[in-house]
Coordinates of C-alpha atoms in Angstrom, one line a residue:
M23 CA 269.7 168.2 105.3
K24 CA 270.7 164.7 107.0
I25 CA 271.3 161.5 104.8
V26 CA 271.7 158.6 106.8
T27 CA 272.9 154.9 105.4
Y28 CA 271.9 151.8 107.6
N29 CA 272.2 148.2 106.9
V30 CA 269.2 146.8 108.7
N31 CA 269.7 143.1 108.1
G32 CA 266.3 142.6 107.8
L33 CA 263.8 145.7 107.8
R34 CA 261.2 143.3 109.3
Q35 CA 263.1 142.6 112.3
R36 CA 264.0 146.0 112.8
V37 CA 260.7 147.3 112.7
S38 CA 259.9 144.6 115.0
Q39 CA 262.7 145.8 117.4
H40 CA 261.6 149.6 117.2
G41 CA 257.8 148.3 117.4
S42 CA 256.6 150.2 114.5
L43 CA 258.4 151.4 111.1
L44 CA 257.8 155.2 112.1
R45 CA 259.6 154.9 115.4
L46 CA 262.6 153.3 113.5
L47 CA 262.7 156.4 110.9
T48 CA 262.2 158.7 113.8
S49 CA 265.1 157.4 116.0
L50 CA 267.6 158.0 112.9
D51 CA 266.2 161.6 112.7
A52 CA 267.0 162.3 109.1
D53 CA 265.7 163.6 105.6
I54 CA 267.0 160.7 103.5
I55 CA 266.9 157.5 105.3
C56 CA 269.0 154.6 103.0
F57 CA 268.2 150.8 104.0
Q58 CA 270.1 147.7 102.8
E59 CA 269.5 144.4 103.2
T60 CA 266.0 144.5 103.6
K61 CA 265.4 141.0 102.8
L62 CA 261.9 141.6 101.1
S63 CA 260.8 140.3 98.3
R64 CA 257.7 142.0 95.8
R65 CA 255.2 139.5 97.7
D66 CA 256.4 140.7 101.4
L67 CA 255.6 144.4 100.7
S68 CA 252.9 145.5 103.0
V69 CA 251.8 149.0 104.5
D70 CA 253.4 148.5 107.9
L71 CA 256.9 147.9 106.5
T72 CA 257.0 150.5 103.9
M73 CA 254.6 153.2 104.5
A74 CA 255.1 155.7 107.6
E75 CA 253.4 159.0 108.3
G76 CA 255.4 162.1 106.8
Y77 CA 257.6 159.7 104.5
E78 CA 257.5 158.9 101.1
A79 CA 259.2 155.6 100.1
F80 CA 261.1 153.8 97.1
V81 CA 262.1 150.1 97.2
S82 CA 264.0 147.6 94.9
C83 CA 263.6 143.9 95.7
T84 CA 265.2 141.2 94.6
R85 CA 263.8 139.6 91.3
T86 CA 266.0 136.4 91.2
T87 CA 264.8 133.1 91.7
N88 CA 268.2 131.3 92.1
K89 CA 268.6 129.3 95.3
G90 CA 269.6 131.4 98.4
R91 CA 269.3 134.7 96.5
S92 CA 265.4 134.7 97.0
S93 CA 264.5 137.8 99.7
Y94 CA 267.8 138.0 100.3
S95 CA 269.3 141.6 99.5
G96 CA 266.7 144.9 98.8
V97 CA 267.2 148.3 99.3
A98 CA 264.8 151.2 100.3
T99 CA 264.8 154.6 100.7
F100 CA 262.8 156.8 102.7
C101 CA 262.4 160.5 102.2
R102 CA 260.8 162.8 104.9
V103 CA 258.5 165.1 103.5
K104 CA 255.8 167.7 104.7
S105 CA 253.4 167.1 102.0
A106 CA 252.2 163.6 100.4
F107 CA 251.8 164.3 96.8
F108 CA 253.3 167.7 96.2
S109 CA 256.3 169.5 97.7
N110 CA 259.4 171.7 96.8
E111 CA 261.7 170.0 99.2
A112 CA 264.9 168.4 98.0
A113 CA 264.3 165.3 100.1
L114 CA 261.9 164.5 97.7
P115 CA 263.2 163.4 94.4
L116 CA 262.3 164.5 91.0
E117 CA 262.8 161.2 89.6
A118 CA 263.7 157.5 91.1
E119 CA 264.8 154.5 89.3
E120 CA 265.2 150.7 90.2
G121 CA 268.3 149.1 89.1
F122 CA 271.1 151.2 87.5
T123 CA 271.5 149.1 84.0
G124 CA 268.3 151.1 82.5
L125 CA 267.0 147.3 81.4
L126 CA 264.6 146.5 84.2
E127 CA 261.0 147.0 83.1
C128 CA 259.3 150.1 84.3
P129 CA 255.5 151.6 84.0
R130 CA 256.6 154.7 81.7
K131 CA 259.6 156.2 80.2
R132 CA 261.4 158.6 82.6
E133 CA 264.4 161.2 81.9
I134 CA 266.6 159.4 84.3
I135 CA 266.3 156.3 82.0
R136 CA 266.6 157.3 78.9
D137 CA 270.2 159.2 80.1
F138 CA 272.0 156.2 80.1
M139 CA 271.7 153.0 77.8
L140 CA 274.2 150.0 77.4
E141 CA 274.6 148.0 74.1
A142 CA 275.8 144.9 74.9
P143 CA 277.8 142.7 74.1
F144 CA 281.1 144.9 75.3
E145 CA 284.3 144.4 77.0
E146 CA 285.3 145.4 80.2
E147 CA 289.2 144.9 81.0
D148 CA 289.3 141.8 78.5
L149 CA 285.7 140.5 80.1
E150 CA 282.7 140.1 77.7
I151 CA 279.4 141.3 79.3
T152 CA 276.0 140.4 77.8
D153 CA 272.7 141.3 78.2
D154 CA 272.4 138.3 80.3
D155 CA 275.3 139.5 82.5
L156 CA 273.5 143.0 82.7
L157 CA 270.1 141.6 83.8
K158 CA 271.7 139.2 86.3
V159 CA 273.3 142.1 88.0
D160 CA 270.4 144.2 88.1
S161 CA 267.8 141.3 89.4
E162 CA 269.0 141.2 92.9
G163 CA 267.5 144.6 94.2
R164 CA 270.7 145.9 95.1
C165 CA 270.5 149.4 93.7
L166 CA 267.8 152.4 93.8
I167 CA 268.5 155.8 92.3
T168 CA 266.8 159.2 93.0
D169 CA 267.4 162.3 91.6
H170 CA 267.0 165.1 94.1
G171 CA 267.4 167.8 91.6
H172 CA 271.1 169.3 93.3
F173 CA 272.3 165.6 93.2
V174 CA 271.7 162.1 92.3
L175 CA 271.6 159.5 95.2
F176 CA 272.8 155.7 94.3
N177 CA 271.5 153.6 97.3
I178 CA 273.8 150.6 97.0
Y179 CA 274.0 147.2 98.5
G180 CA 277.5 145.8 97.1
P181 CA 277.6 141.9 96.6
R182 CA 279.8 140.0 98.8
A183 CA 282.3 137.4 97.4
E184 CA 285.1 135.2 98.8
N185 CA 288.3 134.9 97.0
D186 CA 287.8 131.3 95.8
D187 CA 284.2 132.1 94.4
E188 CA 284.7 132.9 90.7
E189 CA 281.1 133.0 89.6
R190 CA 280.4 136.0 92.7
C191 CA 283.9 137.6 92.3
R192 CA 282.8 137.7 88.3
F193 CA 279.1 138.9 89.5
K194 CA 280.5 141.6 91.7
F195 CA 283.2 142.8 88.9
I196 CA 280.4 143.3 86.5
F197 CA 278.4 145.1 89.3
F198 CA 281.1 148.0 90.1
K199 CA 282.3 148.3 86.7
I200 CA 278.8 149.4 85.2
L201 CA 278.2 151.3 88.4
Q202 CA 281.0 153.1 87.7
R203 CA 280.2 153.6 83.9
R204 CA 276.8 155.2 85.2
W205 CA 278.9 157.5 87.5
E206 CA 280.8 158.7 85.0
F207 CA 278.4 159.5 82.4
L208 CA 276.3 161.5 85.1
L209 CA 279.4 163.3 86.0
S210 CA 280.2 164.1 82.2
Q211 CA 276.5 165.9 82.0
G212 CA 277.6 168.5 85.1
K213 CA 275.6 166.3 87.7
R214 CA 276.6 165.8 91.4
V215 CA 276.3 162.1 92.3
F216 CA 276.3 160.8 96.1
V217 CA 276.8 156.8 96.6
V218 CA 275.9 155.5 99.9
G219 CA 275.2 152.1 101.4
D220 CA 277.1 149.0 102.5
L221 CA 279.9 148.3 99.4
N222 CA 281.2 145.2 101.3
I223 CA 284.5 146.8 101.0
A224 CA 286.9 148.3 103.4
P225 CA 289.3 150.5 101.6
A226 CA 292.4 150.3 103.6
A227 CA 294.2 148.6 106.3
I228 CA 293.0 151.4 108.7
D229 CA 289.3 150.3 107.9
R230 CA 290.0 146.4 109.4
C231 CA 290.5 145.5 112.8
D232 CA 292.8 142.3 111.9
A233 CA 293.9 143.5 108.2
S234 CA 297.0 141.2 107.1
P235 CA 300.3 142.7 105.5
D236 CA 299.0 141.8 102.0
F237 CA 295.4 143.4 102.6
E238 CA 295.2 146.5 100.3
K239 CA 296.3 144.1 97.5
N240 CA 292.6 142.9 96.9
M241 CA 291.5 143.8 93.3
F242 CA 288.3 145.2 94.9
R243 CA 290.0 147.4 97.3
K244 CA 292.2 148.9 94.7
W245 CA 289.2 149.6 92.3
L246 CA 287.2 151.4 95.4
R247 CA 290.4 153.4 96.2
S248 CA 291.1 154.5 92.5
L249 CA 287.8 156.2 92.8
F250 CA 289.0 158.6 95.3
K251 CA 290.3 162.0 94.7
E252 CA 293.8 161.4 96.4
C253 CA 294.0 158.6 93.8
G254 CA 292.9 160.7 90.8
G255 CA 289.2 159.6 91.1
P256 CA 286.2 162.1 91.3
F257 CA 284.8 160.8 94.8
F258 CA 285.6 161.9 98.2
D259 CA 285.3 159.3 101.3
V260 CA 283.3 162.0 103.1
F261 CA 283.9 160.1 106.6
R262 CA 287.7 159.4 105.9
S263 CA 288.0 163.1 104.8
K264 CA 286.2 164.7 107.7
N265 CA 288.0 161.9 110.5
P266 CA 291.4 161.6 108.6
G267 CA 293.5 158.9 110.6
R268 CA 290.7 158.3 113.0
K269 CA 291.4 154.4 113.9
E270 CA 288.8 151.7 115.0
A271 CA 286.1 153.0 113.3
Y272 CA 284.1 150.4 112.3
T273 CA 280.4 150.1 110.9
C274 CA 280.0 146.1 110.8
F275 CA 280.6 143.4 113.3
S276 CA 280.6 139.7 112.7
P277 CA 277.9 138.1 114.3
R278 CA 279.0 134.7 114.9
V279 CA 281.9 135.7 117.1
G280 CA 280.5 138.7 118.9
A281 CA 282.9 141.3 117.4
E282 CA 280.6 144.3 118.9
E283 CA 281.7 143.6 122.6
F284 CA 285.5 144.8 121.8
N285 CA 284.7 146.7 118.8
Y286 CA 286.5 144.3 116.3
G287 CA 284.8 145.0 113.1
S288 CA 285.4 146.6 109.6
R289 CA 284.1 150.1 107.8
I290 CA 282.3 148.9 104.9
D291 CA 279.5 151.3 104.9
H292 CA 280.4 154.5 103.0
I293 CA 279.2 158.0 101.7
L294 CA 280.8 159.0 98.8
I295 CA 280.3 162.5 97.2
A296 CA 281.5 163.8 93.7
G297 CA 281.0 167.2 91.9
P298 CA 280.8 170.9 92.1
C299 CA 279.4 173.1 94.7
L300 CA 275.9 174.9 94.5
H301 CA 277.2 178.1 94.1
Q302 CA 276.8 179.9 90.8
Q303 CA 280.1 181.6 90.9
H304 CA 283.5 179.7 91.9
D305 CA 287.1 180.7 90.5
T306 CA 289.1 178.1 91.9
E307 CA 288.9 174.3 91.3
D308 CA 288.7 173.4 95.1
H309 CA 285.0 174.7 95.2
Y310 CA 284.0 170.7 95.5
F311 CA 280.6 169.9 96.9
L312 CA 282.5 168.5 100.0
Y313 CA 284.2 171.7 101.0
C314 CA 281.2 173.7 100.7
H315 CA 278.3 171.9 101.7
V316 CA 279.4 168.9 103.9
E317 CA 279.0 169.9 107.5
A318 CA 279.9 166.8 109.6
C319 CA 279.8 162.9 108.7
D320 CA 280.1 160.0 111.5
I321 CA 279.4 156.8 113.0
M322 CA 276.2 156.3 114.7
S323 CA 277.7 154.1 117.5
Q324 CA 274.8 154.3 119.9
F325 CA 272.9 151.8 117.4
R326 CA 275.7 149.0 118.0
R327 CA 274.4 145.8 119.3
G328 CA 274.9 145.3 123.1
N329 CA 275.9 149.2 123.7
S330 CA 274.1 149.4 127.0
G331 CA 276.1 149.0 130.0
N332 CA 274.3 146.3 131.5
A333 CA 274.0 143.9 128.5
P334 CA 275.2 140.2 129.3
K335 CA 278.6 139.4 127.9
W336 CA 278.4 137.3 124.5
R337 CA 279.2 133.7 125.2
G338 CA 279.2 131.7 121.8
G339 CA 275.5 132.9 121.3
R340 CA 274.5 129.9 123.4
K341 CA 272.7 132.0 126.2
I342 CA 272.0 135.3 124.6
K343 CA 271.4 136.8 121.3
L344 CA 272.0 140.4 120.6
E345 CA 269.0 142.3 119.1
G346 CA 269.7 144.6 116.4
S347 CA 271.6 144.7 113.2
D348 CA 275.1 143.8 112.6
H349 CA 275.9 147.0 110.8
V350 CA 275.5 150.4 112.3
P351 CA 274.3 153.7 110.6
V352 CA 276.5 156.3 109.0
Y353 CA 275.1 159.8 108.4
V354 CA 276.0 163.2 106.7
I355 CA 274.9 166.7 107.4
L356 CA 274.6 169.0 104.5
R357 CA 274.0 172.8 104.9
D358 CA 273.1 175.6 102.1
V359 CA 270.9 173.1 100.3
P360 CA 268.3 174.9 98.7
D361 CA 264.6 174.2 97.9
L362 CA 263.3 172.8 94.4
P363 CA 260.4 174.2 92.4
T364 CA 257.0 172.4 93.0
H365 CA 257.2 168.7 92.0
S366 CA 254.9 165.6 92.7
T367 CA 256.2 162.2 93.9
P368 CA 257.8 160.0 91.3
S369 CA 255.5 157.2 90.0
I370 CA 257.6 154.3 91.4
A371 CA 256.7 155.2 95.1
V372 CA 255.7 152.4 97.3
R373 CA 252.1 154.3 97.5
Y374 CA 251.5 153.3 93.9
I375 CA 252.7 149.9 94.2
P376 CA 249.9 147.6 93.8
E377 CA 251.1 144.9 96.5
V378 CA 251.0 147.9 98.7
R379 CA 248.0 150.1 98.0
G380 CA 245.9 147.0 96.5
W381 CA 245.0 146.0 93.2
Q382 CA 241.9 148.0 91.9
Q383 CA 238.7 146.2 91.4
S384 CA 235.8 147.4 89.2
I385 CA 232.3 147.0 90.3
V386 CA 231.5 144.5 87.9
S387 CA 233.8 142.3 89.8
F388 CA 231.6 142.3 92.7
L389 CA 228.6 141.8 90.4
V390 CA 229.8 138.7 88.8
K391 CA 230.7 137.4 92.3
G392 CA 227.5 137.4 93.5
Q393 CA 225.5 136.3 90.3
V394 CA 227.9 133.3 90.7
S395 CA 227.3 132.6 94.8
H396 CA 223.3 133.0 93.7
H397 CA 223.8 130.6 90.8
R398 CA 225.3 128.3 93.3
L399 CA 222.9 128.3 96.0
Q400 CA 219.9 127.7 93.3
N401 CA 221.8 124.7 92.1
N402 CA 222.5 123.1 95.5
L403 CA 218.9 123.6 96.5
S404 CA 217.4 121.8 93.3
S405 CA 220.2 119.2 92.9
D406 CA 219.8 118.2 96.9
S407 CA 217.0 116.8 98.3
N408 CA 218.4 117.1 101.6
A409 CA 217.4 120.7 102.6
R410 CA 220.3 120.8 105.2
E411 CA 222.9 120.4 102.6
T412 CA 222.3 123.7 100.9
Y413 CA 224.7 126.5 100.7
D414 CA 223.2 128.3 103.6
E415 CA 223.9 125.3 106.0
C416 CA 227.7 125.4 105.2
E417 CA 228.3 128.5 106.7
I418 CA 226.5 127.4 110.0
S419 CA 229.3 127.7 112.6
S420 CA 230.0 125.5 115.6
Q421 CA 228.3 128.0 117.9
D422 CA 225.1 128.0 115.8
C423 CA 225.3 124.2 116.0
S424 CA 225.3 124.3 119.8
K425 CA 222.2 127.1 119.7
I426 CA 220.1 124.8 117.3
E427 CA 220.7 121.7 119.2
Q428 CA 219.4 123.6 122.3
D429 CA 216.4 124.6 120.4
I430 CA 215.8 121.1 119.3
I431 CA 216.0 119.7 122.8
A432 CA 213.6 122.3 124.1
N433 CA 211.2 121.7 121.4
A434 CA 211.3 118.3 121.9
S435 CA 210.9 118.3 126.0
Q436 CA 208.1 120.7 125.2
H437 CA 206.3 118.1 122.7
S438 CA 206.5 115.4 125.4
S439 CA 205.4 117.6 128.3
D440 CA 202.7 118.9 126.1
Q441 CA 201.5 115.4 125.5
C442 CA 201.9 114.4 129.1
F443 CA 199.2 117.7 130.3
S444 CA 197.1 116.6 127.3
N445 CA 196.6 113.0 129.0
L446 CA 196.0 114.7 132.4
N447 CA 193.2 117.2 131.1
S448 CA 191.7 114.0 129.4
G449 CA 191.4 112.2 132.5
Q450 CA 193.4 109.5 131.6
K451 CA 196.1 108.2 134.4
P452 CA 199.7 108.3 133.6
N453 CA 200.9 104.6 133.1
P454 CA 204.8 104.1 134.6
S455 CA 206.0 101.9 131.7
L456 CA 204.1 104.3 129.0
N457 CA 206.0 107.0 130.6
E458 CA 209.2 105.2 130.6
D459 CA 208.4 104.5 126.9
S460 CA 208.0 108.1 126.3
S461 CA 211.1 109.4 127.9
L462 CA 213.0 106.5 125.7
T463 CA 211.3 107.6 122.5
F464 CA 212.2 111.6 123.7
S465 CA 215.9 110.2 123.8
Q466 CA 215.9 108.3 120.3
K467 CA 214.6 111.3 118.7
K468 CA 217.1 113.6 120.5
T469 CA 219.8 111.5 119.3
E470 CA 218.5 111.1 115.8
S471 CA 218.1 114.8 115.5
L472 CA 221.5 115.4 117.1
K473 CA 223.1 112.9 114.9
Y474 CA 221.7 114.4 111.5
L475 CA 222.7 118.1 113.1
S476 CA 226.2 117.1 113.9
S477 CA 227.2 115.7 110.6
D478 CA 225.4 118.4 108.5
C479 CA 227.5 121.1 111.1
T480 CA 230.6 119.0 110.3
R481 CA 230.2 118.9 106.7
G482 CA 229.8 123.1 106.9
V483 CA 232.6 123.4 109.1
K484 CA 235.0 121.4 106.9
K485 CA 233.7 123.4 103.7
M486 CA 234.9 126.3 105.6
T487 CA 238.1 125.1 106.6
R488 CA 238.9 124.3 102.8
N489 CA 237.9 127.8 101.7
N490 CA 239.8 129.7 104.5
T491 CA 243.2 130.8 104.0
C492 CA 243.8 131.0 107.5
S493 CA 243.2 127.8 108.5
Q494 CA 246.9 126.5 108.0
L495 CA 248.2 124.8 111.3
T496 CA 250.8 126.8 113.5
L497 CA 253.6 125.4 115.2
K498 CA 252.0 126.2 118.5
Y499 CA 249.6 123.4 117.5
F500 CA 251.2 120.6 117.7
F501 CA 252.4 121.4 121.3
K502 CA 248.8 121.9 122.9
Q503 CA 247.4 119.2 125.1
P504 CA 244.7 117.0 122.7
K505 CA 241.3 118.3 123.3
I506 CA 238.3 115.7 124.1
V507 CA 236.1 116.7 121.5
M508 CA 232.7 114.8 121.3
T509 CA 230.1 114.3 118.8
A510 CA 226.5 114.7 119.1
D511 CA 225.9 110.9 119.3
E512 CA 228.5 110.8 121.9
E513 CA 227.2 113.8 124.1
T514 CA 224.0 111.8 124.1
L515 CA 225.1 108.4 124.8
K516 CA 227.3 110.0 127.8
H517 CA 224.0 111.7 128.9
D518 CA 221.9 108.6 129.0
L519 CA 224.8 106.8 131.0
T520 CA 225.4 109.4 133.7
F521 CA 222.5 108.1 136.0
P522 CA 221.7 110.2 138.7
K523 CA 222.4 109.3 142.4
A524 CA 219.3 107.9 144.6
D525 CA 218.3 109.2 147.6
P526 CA 218.7 106.9 150.5
G527 CA 215.3 108.0 151.8
E528 CA 213.5 107.6 148.7
I529 CA 211.8 104.1 148.1
R530 CA 210.8 103.5 144.4
E531 CA 207.4 101.2 144.1
E532 CA 207.7 101.3 140.6
T533 CA 208.9 97.9 140.2
S534 CA 208.4 97.6 136.0
Q535 CA 210.2 101.0 135.7
S536 CA 213.1 100.0 138.3
T537 CA 213.4 96.9 136.4
E538 CA 213.6 98.5 132.9
Q539 CA 216.0 100.9 133.9
S540 CA 218.5 98.2 135.6
D541 CA 218.3 96.0 132.3
L542 CA 219.0 99.4 130.2
K543 CA 222.3 99.9 132.9
N544 CA 223.5 96.3 132.3
E545 CA 222.9 96.3 128.6
Y546 CA 225.3 99.5 128.4
A547 CA 227.8 98.0 131.2
N548 CA 228.7 95.0 128.8
H549 CA 230.1 97.7 126.3
S550 CA 233.0 99.9 126.1
C551 CA 232.6 103.1 124.4
E552 CA 235.6 105.2 123.2
I553 CA 235.1 109.0 122.8
S554 CA 237.8 110.9 121.1
G555 CA 240.2 109.2 122.8
T556 CA 238.7 108.4 125.9
S557 CA 237.4 105.3 127.3
I558 CA 233.8 105.3 129.3
D559 CA 233.1 102.2 131.3
I560 CA 230.2 101.4 133.9
H561 CA 230.9 99.8 137.0
D562 CA 228.9 99.9 139.9
G563 CA 226.4 102.8 138.3
K564 CA 229.7 104.6 138.3
R565 CA 231.1 106.5 135.4
V566 CA 235.2 106.2 134.8
S567 CA 236.8 107.8 132.5
E568 CA 240.3 106.9 131.5
P569 CA 242.5 108.4 128.9
C570 CA 243.6 105.9 126.1
F571 CA 247.2 107.6 125.1
P572 CA 249.6 104.9 125.9
V573 CA 251.6 104.7 123.0
K574 CA 251.8 108.8 122.4
R575 CA 252.7 109.1 125.9
E576 CA 255.3 106.2 125.8
N577 CA 256.7 108.0 122.7
D578 CA 256.9 111.5 124.4
N579 CA 258.8 109.8 127.6
F580 CA 261.5 108.4 125.3
A581 CA 261.8 111.6 123.4
V582 CA 262.5 113.2 126.5
Q583 CA 265.0 110.8 128.3
E584 CA 266.7 110.4 124.9
W585 CA 267.4 114.5 124.5
R586 CA 268.4 114.3 128.3
R587 CA 270.7 111.7 127.3
I588 CA 272.5 113.6 124.2
Q589 CA 272.5 116.7 126.8
Q590 CA 274.4 114.4 129.2
K591 CA 276.8 113.1 126.1
M592 CA 277.4 116.7 125.1
K593 CA 278.5 117.9 128.4
M594 CA 280.8 115.1 128.8
T595 CA 282.4 115.5 125.2
I596 CA 282.8 119.2 124.7
P597 CA 286.6 120.3 125.6
I598 CA 287.7 123.2 127.8
C599 CA 289.6 126.3 126.2
K600 CA 293.1 126.5 127.2
G601 CA 293.0 130.6 127.6
H602 CA 290.0 130.6 130.1
G603 CA 289.3 127.1 131.3
E604 CA 285.5 127.5 130.0
P605 CA 283.6 125.1 127.8
C606 CA 284.3 125.7 124.1
V607 CA 281.7 126.2 121.4
S608 CA 281.2 123.6 118.2
R609 CA 281.4 124.6 114.7
S610 CA 281.3 122.9 111.6
V611 CA 283.3 123.7 108.5
K612 CA 280.9 124.9 105.5
R613 CA 283.6 125.6 102.8
E614 CA 283.9 123.1 100.1
G615 CA 286.8 121.1 100.3
P616 CA 288.0 117.8 102.0
N617 CA 287.0 119.1 105.8
R618 CA 283.5 120.2 104.5
G619 CA 281.1 119.3 107.5
R620 CA 283.9 118.5 110.1
L621 CA 283.3 119.3 113.4
F622 CA 285.8 121.4 115.5
Y623 CA 285.6 123.7 118.8
V624 CA 286.6 126.7 119.3
C625 CA 286.5 129.7 122.4
A626 CA 283.3 130.8 123.4
R627 CA 284.2 134.2 124.0
A628 CA 283.9 137.3 121.7
Q629 CA 286.4 137.8 119.1
G630 CA 288.6 140.7 120.0
P631 CA 292.3 142.3 120.0
A632 CA 295.2 139.5 120.6
S633 CA 296.6 141.8 123.4
N634 CA 293.1 141.8 125.4
P635 CA 293.1 138.8 127.6
E636 CA 289.3 139.1 128.0
A637 CA 288.9 138.5 124.3
N638 CA 288.8 135.1 122.6
C639 CA 291.9 133.1 123.5
G640 CA 292.2 131.5 119.8
H641 CA 291.5 127.7 121.2
F642 CA 291.0 125.4 118.3
Q643 CA 290.3 121.7 118.3
W644 CA 289.1 119.6 115.8
G645 CA 285.9 117.2 116.7
S646 CA 285.8 113.4 116.1
A647 CA 286.1 112.2 112.5
K648 CA 282.8 110.5 112.7
S649 CA 281.2 114.0 112.8
K650 CA 282.8 114.4 109.2
D651 CA 281.3 110.9 108.0
K652 CA 277.9 112.1 109.1
H653 CA 277.5 115.1 107.2
K654 CA 278.5 113.8 103.9

């Protein structure tokens, strides 16, 4: 059996990087895969992010609405199985639980819930812990527990806390202390406990690239080392047990300084194991699970960002963006793990979550909806005297409008031609002036018909847009060139204003028709028609179309010139680092204090050991004092 832990730094991004969730899981090639920092809320759960063929998934999402914490953390455990609902494989858990305090709501009672309950308030190292504290540490989706029969697996995403952030330090302290109580309780019941995930703690100086002399004095590093067997605790650090003394073995790299390039990081992703082996008879105390069943444990360095030899070098994050997580996976291979009795998939599996499988609807809901629609249609028919504003008309699309428009024109043309043929058959001689009047009447009829149809279709499209949930404009819409859209009246007017070129060899003898056409042309020539941002003028019988966007074009040109000016000014003001003679990159102070918001410049190269001349030279320079005032 192979177990992998991987901080994906956004499950959606990793799925997109690999093309699908199944490809991501296949690339890790493990029976149990534990993801941290999925950054998925409950409403973000979908089939493409949580379900893959051959895997059962369990997720824990953040429940808090605090600023900066919503859709921030989250963990997920994927178990590879051969059967979807029933299996005897140890990879499919017998039970599963979201959270670790036992206080989160669950669909039904389970034994894994009843084995541990905390009664608050209680004290932990002179710190009083209340029910609110327990719910708070369990509301960020940082723990998922699965019971695999032979062992209980904790998928953990430990909180990060700066030394000067008292609130988060208290949160982190309570988080790990309550977890420790849960582990100790399970071990007292004779169970084996596996703890995997990103704990956000590097245990010793060997696990950090730039460890200071007092690095190991940190309270959380002391706490983690107290859990290890060599310090009297119950757990084995599996990687360090299998790779003692191995240096520069890191699992996390800062994305802000391109630390992957020179393997300049820290080891904060761990696999801890506590408990006896699976053998029924053992006489010595050395029969631990680690010694009898752990075959190998290592870091999957091939997943490190920019690992390929032809990858471009990091230059302050300006030109390229390395694809992948800022963590690398860690795996452990177990041997001699027997199967379990046939058991079913736990009820909190993703396949049973309503956000993924959909909310079940009864047949009554569909009948009710149909009756409402029919009632609405009848009301519209009875209340509105105009038949074109009924419910059916609202669903006419723009293509339907154009089709109906052609039908109206064809019917009108057919009516006009039928009238002319009837006049000829009756022996009446067609009058040129009368023929001109009939064509004008046809044009007026067509204009009126299309005007009515256009307004009606516009109302229908507007109603459809309001009812359509996908009608929100995307960012690309604002960068598209504006399109010239004409209404039916404007299209008719354009058609009437477009005069055919006369054949030079053709001599018109109908004086009255020529005079009326000339008058009509002169009448329209005195008007200026604006059609959707385009002006149409008639000069010497020709149609000239000119765009009417002088203000918008002027603003665009001004914005381009202003942006070029800013870029030129930035190039002139960016300092040069002293170590390499290259342009620096700008940063700003984000921590609270007197310098918050102040601009500074550093070397653009990736962070690395000080002995490496190709790494960051450590150049630092404050920006102008004005930038500090602007950020206040």
